[in-house]
XYZ file of C-alpha atoms in Angstrom:
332
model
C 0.000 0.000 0.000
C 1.281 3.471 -0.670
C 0.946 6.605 1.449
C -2.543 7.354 2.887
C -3.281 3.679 2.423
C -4.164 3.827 -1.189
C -2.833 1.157 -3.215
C 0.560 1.291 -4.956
C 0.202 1.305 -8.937
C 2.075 -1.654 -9.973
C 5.306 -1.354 -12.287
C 5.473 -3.372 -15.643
C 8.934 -5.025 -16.455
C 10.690 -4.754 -19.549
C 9.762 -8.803 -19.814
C 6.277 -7.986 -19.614
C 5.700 -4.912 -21.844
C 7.401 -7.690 -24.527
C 4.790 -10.039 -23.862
C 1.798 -7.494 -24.031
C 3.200 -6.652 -27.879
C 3.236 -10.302 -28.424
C -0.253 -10.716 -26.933
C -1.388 -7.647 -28.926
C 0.289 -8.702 -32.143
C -1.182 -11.982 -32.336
C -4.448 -10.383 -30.778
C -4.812 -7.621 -34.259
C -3.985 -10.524 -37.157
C -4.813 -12.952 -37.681
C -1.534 -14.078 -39.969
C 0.827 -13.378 -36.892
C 2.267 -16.319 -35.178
C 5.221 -16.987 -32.724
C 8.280 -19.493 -33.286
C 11.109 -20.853 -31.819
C 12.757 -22.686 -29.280
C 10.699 -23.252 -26.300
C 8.137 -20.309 -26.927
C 5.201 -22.801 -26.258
C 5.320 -24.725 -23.269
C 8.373 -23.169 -21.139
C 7.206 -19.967 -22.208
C 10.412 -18.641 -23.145
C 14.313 -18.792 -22.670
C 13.253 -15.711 -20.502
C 9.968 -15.546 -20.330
C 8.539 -13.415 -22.925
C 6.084 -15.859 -24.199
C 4.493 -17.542 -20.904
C 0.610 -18.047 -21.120
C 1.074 -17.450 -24.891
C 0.379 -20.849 -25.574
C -2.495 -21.462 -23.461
C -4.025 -18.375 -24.835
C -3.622 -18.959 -29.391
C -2.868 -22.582 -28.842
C 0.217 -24.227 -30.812
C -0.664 -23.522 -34.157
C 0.272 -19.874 -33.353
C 2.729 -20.526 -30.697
C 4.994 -23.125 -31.969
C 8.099 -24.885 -30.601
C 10.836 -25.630 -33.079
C 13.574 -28.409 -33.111
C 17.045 -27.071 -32.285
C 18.113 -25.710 -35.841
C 18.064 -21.988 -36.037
C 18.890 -22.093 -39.795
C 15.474 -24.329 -40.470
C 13.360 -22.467 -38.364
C 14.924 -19.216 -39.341
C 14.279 -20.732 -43.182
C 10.401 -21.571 -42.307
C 9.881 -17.655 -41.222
C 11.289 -16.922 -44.464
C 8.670 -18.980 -46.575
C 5.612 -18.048 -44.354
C 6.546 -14.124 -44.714
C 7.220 -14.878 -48.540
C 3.853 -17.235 -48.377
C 2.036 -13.877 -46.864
C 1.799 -14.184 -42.871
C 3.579 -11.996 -40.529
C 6.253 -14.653 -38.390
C 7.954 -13.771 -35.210
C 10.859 -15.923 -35.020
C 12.812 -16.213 -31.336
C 16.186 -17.066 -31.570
C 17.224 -17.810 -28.044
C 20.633 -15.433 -28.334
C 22.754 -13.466 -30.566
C 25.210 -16.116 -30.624
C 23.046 -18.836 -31.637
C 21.795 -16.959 -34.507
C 25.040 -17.355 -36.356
C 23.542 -20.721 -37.408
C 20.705 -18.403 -39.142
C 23.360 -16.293 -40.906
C 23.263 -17.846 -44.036
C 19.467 -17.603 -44.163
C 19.222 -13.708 -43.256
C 22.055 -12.407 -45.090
C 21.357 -14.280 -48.458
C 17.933 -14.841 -48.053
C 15.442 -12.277 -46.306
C 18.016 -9.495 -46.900
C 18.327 -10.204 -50.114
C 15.084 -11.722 -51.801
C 13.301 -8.164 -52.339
C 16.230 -6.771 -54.385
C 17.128 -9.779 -56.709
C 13.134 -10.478 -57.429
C 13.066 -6.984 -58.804
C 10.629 -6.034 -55.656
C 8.237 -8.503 -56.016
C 9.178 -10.909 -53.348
C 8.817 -8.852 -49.474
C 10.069 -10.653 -46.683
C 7.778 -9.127 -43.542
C 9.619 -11.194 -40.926
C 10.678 -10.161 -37.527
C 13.013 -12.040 -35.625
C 13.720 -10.874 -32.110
C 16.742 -12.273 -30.018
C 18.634 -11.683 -26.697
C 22.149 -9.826 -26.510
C 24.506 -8.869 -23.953
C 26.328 -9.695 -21.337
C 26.247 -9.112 -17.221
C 24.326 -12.163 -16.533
C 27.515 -14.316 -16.072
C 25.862 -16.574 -19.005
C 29.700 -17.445 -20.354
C 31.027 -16.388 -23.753
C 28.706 -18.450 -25.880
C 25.618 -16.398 -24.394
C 26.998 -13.256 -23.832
C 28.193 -11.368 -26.828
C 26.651 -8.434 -28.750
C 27.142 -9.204 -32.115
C 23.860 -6.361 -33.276
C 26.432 -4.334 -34.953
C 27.378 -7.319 -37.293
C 23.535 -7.294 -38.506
C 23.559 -3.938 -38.433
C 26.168 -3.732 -41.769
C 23.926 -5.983 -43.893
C 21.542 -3.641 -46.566
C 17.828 -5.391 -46.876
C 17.271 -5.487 -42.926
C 15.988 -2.660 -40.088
C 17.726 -3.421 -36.938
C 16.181 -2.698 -33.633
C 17.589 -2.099 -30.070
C 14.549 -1.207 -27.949
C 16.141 0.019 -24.325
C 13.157 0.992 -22.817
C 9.912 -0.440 -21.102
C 8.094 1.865 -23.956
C 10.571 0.762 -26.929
C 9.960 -2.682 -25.199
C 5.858 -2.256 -25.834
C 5.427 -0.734 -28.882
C 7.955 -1.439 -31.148
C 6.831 -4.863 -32.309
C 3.691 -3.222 -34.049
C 5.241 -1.120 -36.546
C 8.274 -3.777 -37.271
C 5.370 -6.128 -37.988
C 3.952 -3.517 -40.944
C 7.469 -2.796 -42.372
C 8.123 -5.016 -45.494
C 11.126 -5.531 -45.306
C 12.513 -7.972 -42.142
C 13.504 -6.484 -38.890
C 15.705 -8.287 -36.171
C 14.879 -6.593 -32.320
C 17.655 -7.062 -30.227
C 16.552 -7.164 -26.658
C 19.501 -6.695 -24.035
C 19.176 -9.805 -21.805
C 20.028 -7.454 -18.354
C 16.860 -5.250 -18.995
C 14.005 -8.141 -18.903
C 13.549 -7.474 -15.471
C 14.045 -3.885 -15.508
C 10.530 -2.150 -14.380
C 8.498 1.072 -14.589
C 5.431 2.903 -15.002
C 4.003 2.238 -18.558
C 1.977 5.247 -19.969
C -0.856 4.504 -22.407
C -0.138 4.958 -25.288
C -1.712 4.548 -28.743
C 1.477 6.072 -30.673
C 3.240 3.758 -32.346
C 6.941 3.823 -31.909
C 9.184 6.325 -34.304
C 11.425 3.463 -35.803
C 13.469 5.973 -37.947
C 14.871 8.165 -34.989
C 16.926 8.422 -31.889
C 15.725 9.624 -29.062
C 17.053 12.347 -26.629
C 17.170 10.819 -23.104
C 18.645 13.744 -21.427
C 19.163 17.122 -22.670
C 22.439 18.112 -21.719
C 25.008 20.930 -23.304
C 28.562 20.139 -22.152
C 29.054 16.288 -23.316
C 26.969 13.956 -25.691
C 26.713 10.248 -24.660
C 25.312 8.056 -27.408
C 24.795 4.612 -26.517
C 21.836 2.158 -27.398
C 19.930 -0.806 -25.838
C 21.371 -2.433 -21.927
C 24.121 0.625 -21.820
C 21.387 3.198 -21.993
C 21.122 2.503 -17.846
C 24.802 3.047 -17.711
C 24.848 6.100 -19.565
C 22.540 7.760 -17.398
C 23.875 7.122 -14.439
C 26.599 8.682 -15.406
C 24.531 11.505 -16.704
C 23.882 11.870 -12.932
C 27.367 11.391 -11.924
C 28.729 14.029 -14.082
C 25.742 16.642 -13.326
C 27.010 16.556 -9.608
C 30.649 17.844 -10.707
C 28.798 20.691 -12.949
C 29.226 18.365 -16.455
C 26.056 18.393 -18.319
C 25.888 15.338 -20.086
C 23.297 14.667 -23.074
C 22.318 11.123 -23.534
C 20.864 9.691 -26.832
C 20.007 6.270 -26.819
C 19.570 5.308 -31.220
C 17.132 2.590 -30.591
C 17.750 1.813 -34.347
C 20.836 0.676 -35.630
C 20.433 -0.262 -39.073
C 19.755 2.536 -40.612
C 21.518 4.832 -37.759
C 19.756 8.538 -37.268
C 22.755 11.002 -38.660
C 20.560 13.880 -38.120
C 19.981 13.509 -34.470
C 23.939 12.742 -34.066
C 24.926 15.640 -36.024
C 22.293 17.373 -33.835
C 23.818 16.215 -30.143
C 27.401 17.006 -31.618
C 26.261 20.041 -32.310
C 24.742 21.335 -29.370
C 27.449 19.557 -26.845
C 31.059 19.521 -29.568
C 32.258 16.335 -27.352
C 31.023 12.847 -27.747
C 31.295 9.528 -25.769
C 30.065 6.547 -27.466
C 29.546 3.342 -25.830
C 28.501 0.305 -27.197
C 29.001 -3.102 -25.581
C 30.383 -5.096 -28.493
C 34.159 -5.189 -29.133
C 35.959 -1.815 -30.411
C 36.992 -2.982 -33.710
C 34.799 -2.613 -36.029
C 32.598 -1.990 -33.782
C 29.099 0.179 -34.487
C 31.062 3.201 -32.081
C 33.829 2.852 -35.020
C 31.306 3.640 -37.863
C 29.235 6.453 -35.628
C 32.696 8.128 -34.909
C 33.391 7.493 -38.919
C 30.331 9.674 -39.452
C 30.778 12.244 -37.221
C 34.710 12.639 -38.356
C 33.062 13.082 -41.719
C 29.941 15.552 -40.920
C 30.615 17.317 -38.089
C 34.173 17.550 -37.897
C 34.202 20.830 -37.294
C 32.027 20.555 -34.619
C 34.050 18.894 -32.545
C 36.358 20.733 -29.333
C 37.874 17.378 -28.243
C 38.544 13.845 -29.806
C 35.902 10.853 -29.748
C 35.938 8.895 -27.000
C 34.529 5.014 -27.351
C 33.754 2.763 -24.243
C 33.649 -0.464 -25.789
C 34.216 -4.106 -24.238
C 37.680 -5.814 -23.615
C 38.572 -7.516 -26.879
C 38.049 -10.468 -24.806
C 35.441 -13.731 -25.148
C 33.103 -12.753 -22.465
C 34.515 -14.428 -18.933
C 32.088 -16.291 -16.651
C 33.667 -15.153 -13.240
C 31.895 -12.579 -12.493
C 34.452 -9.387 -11.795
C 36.075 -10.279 -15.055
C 32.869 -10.315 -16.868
C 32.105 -6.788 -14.796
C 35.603 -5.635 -16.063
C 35.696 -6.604 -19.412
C 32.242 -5.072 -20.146
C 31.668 -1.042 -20.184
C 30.920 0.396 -16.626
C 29.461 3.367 -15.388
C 32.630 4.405 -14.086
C 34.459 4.196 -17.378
C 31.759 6.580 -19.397
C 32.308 8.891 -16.577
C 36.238 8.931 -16.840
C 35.971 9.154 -21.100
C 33.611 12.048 -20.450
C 36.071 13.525 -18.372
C 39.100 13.291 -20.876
C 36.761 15.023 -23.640
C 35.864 17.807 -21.542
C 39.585 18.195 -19.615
């Protein structure tokens, strides 16, 4: 109960705003249906899809075999066949087994048919690390998808991102892969009504700021804002833009934040080279050079596998404390 006795108004996770676009999805069309491993009965690797099953029964919730690349292949054909598929692949890694299926097929199929063959697919898997999961659960490979033309790539980092982002990847043609960091399912807060459907072209603006720009995307956005808060108590104003699309990236609202702030800290939990921070500080070395009043600064994980112990999986991913200390070296 909350003060005065009334009751307290109860906080929806990242896990379950998910599950309500699911529900909603499959809810609207009729041609919408769920697959993957252990969506049905388990209700999830982590729990997105429990009571799903009991709900649209298993024609619309189905459990796969273990084979990423066949069940990856069978989204294909139903998408190309005219339904709207949501294939779960369990994590990032394990959709390297699917490669082959959504770089030369669903990325590719529109353009070599001349247009006439769509591939409306969404495929939504976990990234990230900090759940000492070991290196073959852990990494955050989105920035590999996110160099491949044909595909929209999705990092939702917020309960809201988390709710209503599914609808509008669902009416794009062409296929969309959500990454959902595996550290925010559990993450909760107050989810406003809302009938909007999610901007899927644009960054967002977390926190206005005018001294320092962090831009960052999916489980770092936390990170970033806490230290946000860290620097605002030594007088640093820190802006934080979280992209929530990474294929195709926002350059106006980057050239925008470089603009106001003229120092920039990306962060981005996959390794630095090659990294998505390498091609957003390629961009803004090539548009808003000028801009600039200090070099880029990248927080980026240890060029490491991702350890299971957990301090060296705590210090080979990015910390709060090292976006503070690259914020300080742009702005000393």
């Amino acid at each position: 109960m909350g003060a005065g006795g009334q009751p307290e108004e109860r906080k929806t996770t990242y896990r379950e705003a998910m599950r309500e676009a699911l529900r909603e999805a499959l809810r609207s069309d009729d041609r919408v249906f769920l697959m993957g491993e252990d969506v049905g009965r388990y209700g999830g690797c982590f729990g997105v899809s429990l009571g799903l099953l009991e709900e649209f029964g298993p024609e619309r919730i189905r459990d796969t075999p273990l084979s990423e690349s066949a069940f990856v292949g069978a989204g294909i054909g139903a998408a190309l066949a005219g339904m709207r598929p949501i294939v779960e692949i369990m994590t990032v890694n394990f959709s390297l087994l699917a490669l082959d299926q959504i770089l030369n097929n669903a990325a590719t199929l529109l353009h070599m048919s001349g247009g006439q063959l769509p591939v409306p697919l969404v495929i939504r898997m976990t990234t990230g690390a900090g759940r000492q999961l070991a290196a073959q659960h852990s990494h955050s490979l989105e920035g590999w998808y996110a160099h491949i033309p044909g595909i929209r790539v999705l990092a939702p980092a917020t309960i809201e991102d988390a709710r209503h982002m599914l609808a509008p990847a669902l009416a794009d043609p062409d296929p969309v892969l959500i990454f959902e960091h595996g550290s925010l399912y559990n993450a909760a807060g107050e989810l406003a009504p809302s009938t909007t459907p999610v901007d899927l072209d644009h960054a967002a603006v977390r926190k206005p700021g005018t001294d320092i720009s962090l831009i960052t995307y999916g489980g770092s956005l936390p990170k970033a804002l806490a230290a946000a808060d860290e620097l605002a108590t030594e007088s640093i104003s820190a802006e934080v833009v979280d992209l929530r699309a990474l294929r195709p990236l926002d350059d106006a609202t980057i050239a925008a934040t470089v603009a106001r702030t003229h120092r920039v800290v990306i962060v981005d939990e996959a390794w630095r080279t090659g990294s998505l921070a390498a091609e957003i500080s390629a961009r803004i070395a090539e548009g808003s050079f000028y801009e600039l009043d200090a070099p880029v600064e990248r927080v980026c994980s240890a060029e490491v596998p991702i350890p299971y112990a957990r301090r060296l999986e705590e210090a080979a991913l990015p910390q709060t404390a090292d976006i503070v200390a690259a914020a300080h070296r742009a702005v000393d």
